[in-house]
Amino acid sequence: MSFPKNFLWGGATAANQIEGAYDVDGKGLSVTDIMTAGNLDHPRMLTYKLDDKMQKTPSVPGAGLPKGAVGAIDPNEYYPNHVAIDFYHHYKEDIKMFAEMGFKTFRLSIAWTRIFPNGDDKKPNQKGLDFYRRVFEECKKYDIEPLVTISHYEDPLHLSEKYNDWQDRGMIDCYVRYATTLFKEYKGLVKYWLTFNEINTAVMFLDMFGSNGTDEEYQHAYQKLHYQFVASARSVKAAHEIDPNYVIGNMICGIVDYPLTPDPKDILLNFHSWEKNIFYCGDVQCKGKYPTFAKRLWDEHNVHLDITDQDKQDLLEGKVDMYTFSYYMSNVVTIHEVKDKVGGNFAAGAKNPYLKYSEWGWATDPDGLQYYLELMYDRYDIPMMVVENGLGAVDEISEDGKIHDDYRIDYLRMHIKAMERAINDGVDLIGYTTWGCIDLVSAGTGQMSKRYGFIYVDRDDNGKGTLERMPKDSFYWYKKVIESNGKDLD
Ligand code: BG6
């Protein structure tokens, strides 16, 4: 009963949530650079200029900016990602601390706009390429294998405006050129790549809070996904040609749905929500073709997609080598009226009386992780990695100057045990990277106070603080977990 010998223990981050330096060394603007801070009661906003006036609109995935708007920075607003935790200038110190914990892998993403500032520039930005080379070399110094997400929620602003958030085939070529540049540049330094972070959220968010998306929104989401599937598949093919040792994964937002009642209508609703939210993307990326239920999903919303024969061929030839996903919580669906509703992450539904919820309304459900792993391994039969898992919580500095985050340790311990059960049931799980191994800016709310890290970073929701790093209790706990290859969880 144990984790495999070369199990990849580590932590995960995303460029826009840690790097800062948003306009340094030739970097262009990403969509996240025009995103303000928010909190549980107020959504993050996108700021833009239209008719020469500065305006803002709630940042809803897939919704983008109004027609004719040009993303812009408003000097009167606070943008948490502009400095974030300034990993750009602290990467050596941070990677050293990851090494102290014994990390075998470090998941990070590349900011597309550091490499191609506008997304479609003729030549890559040398300073951007050099930065990630330095980061990867630093990882290698400590035998930490980088796990690189090519696109983590930060399209170049210019491309997003030009192609209306992936509504044009032109995006495919831009992405493939960007990905191919990385595969060539970092050959020998990186082995594991993920094409798109949580690709399925494009459709998932349409059902949040009981509000069903319009036909137009579904058309947008499914077309965007199709172009991303093709971009991903063509990149997988290119990667394997450049280096047959490359291992490329997809990345799915793994929210487990349960039916609230045994009413067959609830069971069917639950099954269909798995199909739409989880299987749809996984099937295309792992099996190389659209599942039979896709036609029903499209027909439900009068969706008509631009799909060519070449696309179909590429999907088949560009299947991913591993299935990776984030896992934080489960969700309950029902056709019945419920009093107790709860929403968090990319899901909303009935409150589950058997589970505890975080301050942000996310259910803690380690059994859901075991369920997800076993279900997906059975479906795809390829190696799997849990590339995000963790508890967002407010941390207080105690009188002794330390952070005693037992709640985080409890959460992670339960999920590691769940992974172990899945491994014992035969799942080929090769790695685990906890989310936000160092405190970072929350993607959903833009807060710093929603902390996930083993390492505390002194920065608050208004951008105040020294940016100093400090290990929390969980830092020393995770070190033991890795040292014992998952045996010592106390
Ligand atoms: C995942 C994203 O959805 O959840 C991360 O891939 C994100 O980017 C993480 O940070 C946690 O969500 P949040 O909203 O708490 O930052």
XYZ file of N, CA and C in Angstrom, residues 328-413:
258
model
N -10.998 20.209 -6.199
C -11.198 20.939 -4.935
C -12.448 20.480 -4.198
N -13.510 20.138 -4.945
C -14.827 20.020 -4.311
C -15.792 19.206 -5.163
N -16.915 18.825 -4.537
C -18.000 18.200 -5.292
C -19.200 19.139 -5.274
N -20.238 18.743 -6.004
C -21.402 19.603 -6.202
C -22.631 18.692 -6.278
N -23.796 19.222 -5.925
C -25.009 18.393 -5.930
C -26.027 18.987 -6.893
N -26.560 18.158 -7.788
C -27.520 18.681 -8.766
C -28.901 18.060 -8.555
N -29.914 18.783 -8.914
C -31.283 18.280 -8.767
C -32.239 19.087 -9.636
N -33.363 18.437 -10.003
C -34.392 19.188 -10.721
C -35.366 19.803 -9.708
N -35.230 19.399 -8.431
C -36.181 19.842 -7.409
C -35.777 21.185 -6.805
N -36.769 21.865 -6.258
C -36.503 23.131 -5.556
C -35.704 22.834 -4.296
N -34.679 23.603 -4.013
C -33.964 23.419 -2.737
C -33.813 24.762 -2.039
N -33.852 24.679 -0.697
C -33.700 25.925 0.072
C -32.218 26.273 0.197
N -31.448 25.224 0.517
C -30.034 25.433 0.811
C -29.167 25.295 -0.428
N -28.852 26.432 -1.030
C -28.000 26.367 -2.232
C -26.600 26.845 -1.884
N -25.648 26.391 -2.672
C -24.282 26.832 -2.410
C -23.534 26.902 -3.743
N -22.639 27.871 -3.843
C -21.889 28.004 -5.098
C -20.432 28.278 -4.816
N -19.563 27.699 -5.616
C -18.128 27.931 -5.455
C -17.431 27.379 -6.664
N -16.226 27.846 -6.934
C -15.485 27.404 -8.093
C -16.368 27.543 -9.335
N -16.455 26.536 -10.202
C -17.264 26.676 -11.408
C -18.554 25.876 -11.295
N -19.097 25.753 -10.090
C -20.307 24.955 -9.933
C -21.208 25.581 -8.882
N -22.484 25.266 -8.994
C -23.425 25.721 -7.971
C -24.540 24.706 -7.910
N -25.052 24.446 -6.702
C -26.112 23.456 -6.570
C -26.630 23.412 -5.158
N -27.199 22.240 -4.796
C -27.767 22.085 -3.458
C -26.639 21.842 -2.465
N -26.880 22.277 -1.237
C -25.866 22.053 -0.202
C -25.867 20.567 0.192
N -24.700 20.006 0.347
C -24.593 18.594 0.726
C -24.504 18.503 2.253
N -25.517 17.903 2.914
C -25.519 17.884 4.381
C -24.397 17.041 4.974
N -23.744 16.219 4.163
C -22.694 15.335 4.679
C -21.311 15.985 4.650
N -21.241 17.175 4.048
C -19.912 17.767 3.854
C -19.750 19.106 4.562
N -18.491 19.454 4.813
C -18.180 20.783 5.377
C -17.776 21.700 4.226
N -18.032 23.000 4.417
C -17.743 23.975 3.368
C -16.721 25.003 3.839
N -15.891 25.458 2.911
C -14.904 26.480 3.266
C -15.604 27.839 3.335
N -14.861 28.832 3.793
C -15.425 30.189 3.884
C -15.876 30.706 2.529
N -15.322 30.120 1.465
C -15.691 30.545 0.103
C -16.752 29.628 -0.507
N -17.326 28.736 0.333
C -18.426 27.889 -0.124
C -18.003 26.671 -0.935
N -16.749 26.245 -0.786
C -16.274 25.067 -1.526
C -16.358 23.856 -0.588
N -16.986 22.765 -1.074
C -17.180 21.575 -0.231
C -15.883 20.777 -0.115
N -15.574 20.326 1.084
C -14.422 19.436 1.265
C -14.901 18.005 1.111
N -14.401 17.302 0.099
C -14.921 15.967 -0.189
C -13.825 15.062 -0.777
N -12.969 14.505 0.090
C -11.888 13.646 -0.412
C -12.394 12.395 -1.122
N -13.543 11.847 -0.682
C -14.064 10.651 -1.369
C -14.359 10.971 -2.830
N -14.762 12.216 -3.075
C -15.032 12.644 -4.453
C -13.779 12.531 -5.311
N -12.619 12.764 -4.705
C -11.364 12.658 -5.457
C -11.103 11.201 -5.853
N -11.328 10.293 -4.890
C -11.147 8.864 -5.193
C -12.101 8.445 -6.309
N -13.355 8.868 -6.187
C -14.386 8.559 -7.172
C -13.955 9.054 -8.558
N -13.511 10.287 -8.609
C -13.117 10.903 -9.884
C -11.946 10.140 -10.518
N -10.937 9.850 -9.695
C -9.754 9.155 -10.210
C -10.130 7.793 -10.795
N -10.973 7.063 -10.065
C -11.299 5.700 -10.501
C -12.171 5.727 -11.750
N -13.106 6.666 -11.780
C -14.005 6.778 -12.929
C -13.226 7.157 -14.200
N -12.344 8.116 -14.074
C -11.631 8.619 -15.250
C -10.562 7.639 -15.725
N -9.927 6.965 -14.783
C -8.897 6.005 -15.210
C -9.548 4.864 -15.985
N -10.708 4.458 -15.486
C -11.449 3.406 -16.161
C -11.854 3.857 -17.572
N -12.179 5.122 -17.728
C -12.660 5.643 -19.013
C -11.511 5.831 -20.025
N -10.354 6.288 -19.557
C -9.301 6.662 -20.511
C -8.062 5.765 -20.488
N -7.827 5.117 -19.356
C -6.731 4.155 -19.272
C -5.364 4.749 -19.652
N -5.095 5.985 -19.232
C -3.764 6.591 -19.423
C -3.308 7.152 -18.058
N -2.010 7.393 -17.884
C -1.536 7.913 -16.593
C -2.258 9.201 -16.204
N -2.413 9.395 -14.905
C -3.139 10.571 -14.424
C -2.286 11.375 -13.443
N -2.590 12.668 -13.360
C -1.961 13.518 -12.333
C -3.027 14.423 -11.745
N -2.983 14.615 -10.440
C -3.818 15.635 -9.807
C -2.950 16.885 -9.779
N -3.268 17.876 -10.600
C -2.350 19.016 -10.719
C -2.815 20.259 -9.953
N -3.948 20.144 -9.279
C -4.376 21.208 -8.351
C -5.258 20.570 -7.297
N -5.005 20.937 -6.045
C -5.856 20.510 -4.939
C -5.390 21.323 -3.731
N -6.324 21.852 -2.969
C -5.893 22.638 -1.820
C -7.054 23.379 -1.196
N -6.752 24.006 -0.080
C -7.775 24.723 0.671
C -7.450 26.210 0.698
N -8.358 27.020 0.160
C -8.199 28.462 0.258
C -8.740 28.915 1.607
N -7.884 29.511 2.430
C -8.317 29.893 3.777
C -7.594 31.167 4.220
N -8.196 31.832 5.204
C -7.533 33.004 5.792
C -6.527 32.494 6.819
N -5.296 32.934 6.730
C -4.270 32.530 7.702
C -3.980 33.688 8.647
N -3.891 33.377 9.943
C -3.532 34.420 10.915
C -2.126 34.145 11.441
N -1.366 35.218 11.624
C -0.052 35.029 12.253
C -0.252 34.991 13.762
N 0.165 33.887 14.407
C -0.046 33.723 15.858
C 0.928 34.583 16.651
N 0.704 34.582 17.971
C 1.576 35.401 18.830
C 3.038 34.993 18.734
N 3.266 33.701 18.469
C 4.658 33.246 18.342
C 5.247 33.594 16.968
N 4.506 34.363 16.185
C 5.024 34.809 14.885
C 4.881 33.771 13.782
N 4.185 32.644 14.111
C 4.100 31.563 13.119
C 2.665 31.374 12.615
N 2.536 30.592 11.559
C 1.188 30.285 11.051
C 0.915 28.805 11.263
N -0.065 28.547 12.132
C -0.397 27.157 12.460
C -1.616 26.748 11.636
N -1.369 26.285 10.446
C -2.473 26.017 9.519
C -2.888 24.543 9.499
N -3.329 24.051 10.681
C -3.738 22.630 10.794
C -4.893 22.311 9.844
N -5.785 23.297 9.638
C -6.935 23.091 8.743
C -6.463 22.718 7.343
N -5.375 23.333 6.896
C -4.841 23.034 5.553
C -4.229 21.631 5.553
N -3.499 21.328 6.623
C -2.876 19.999 6.730
C -3.978 18.925 6.729
N -5.044 19.153 7.487
C -6.156 18.171 7.544
C -6.730 17.941 6.159
N -6.974 19.038 5.455
C -7.575 18.952 4.108
C -6.664 18.125 3.197
N -5.387 18.468 3.171
C -4.469 17.790 2.246
C -4.287 16.327 2.639
N -4.204 16.069 3.961
C -4.022 14.690 4.426
C -5.164 13.806 3.919
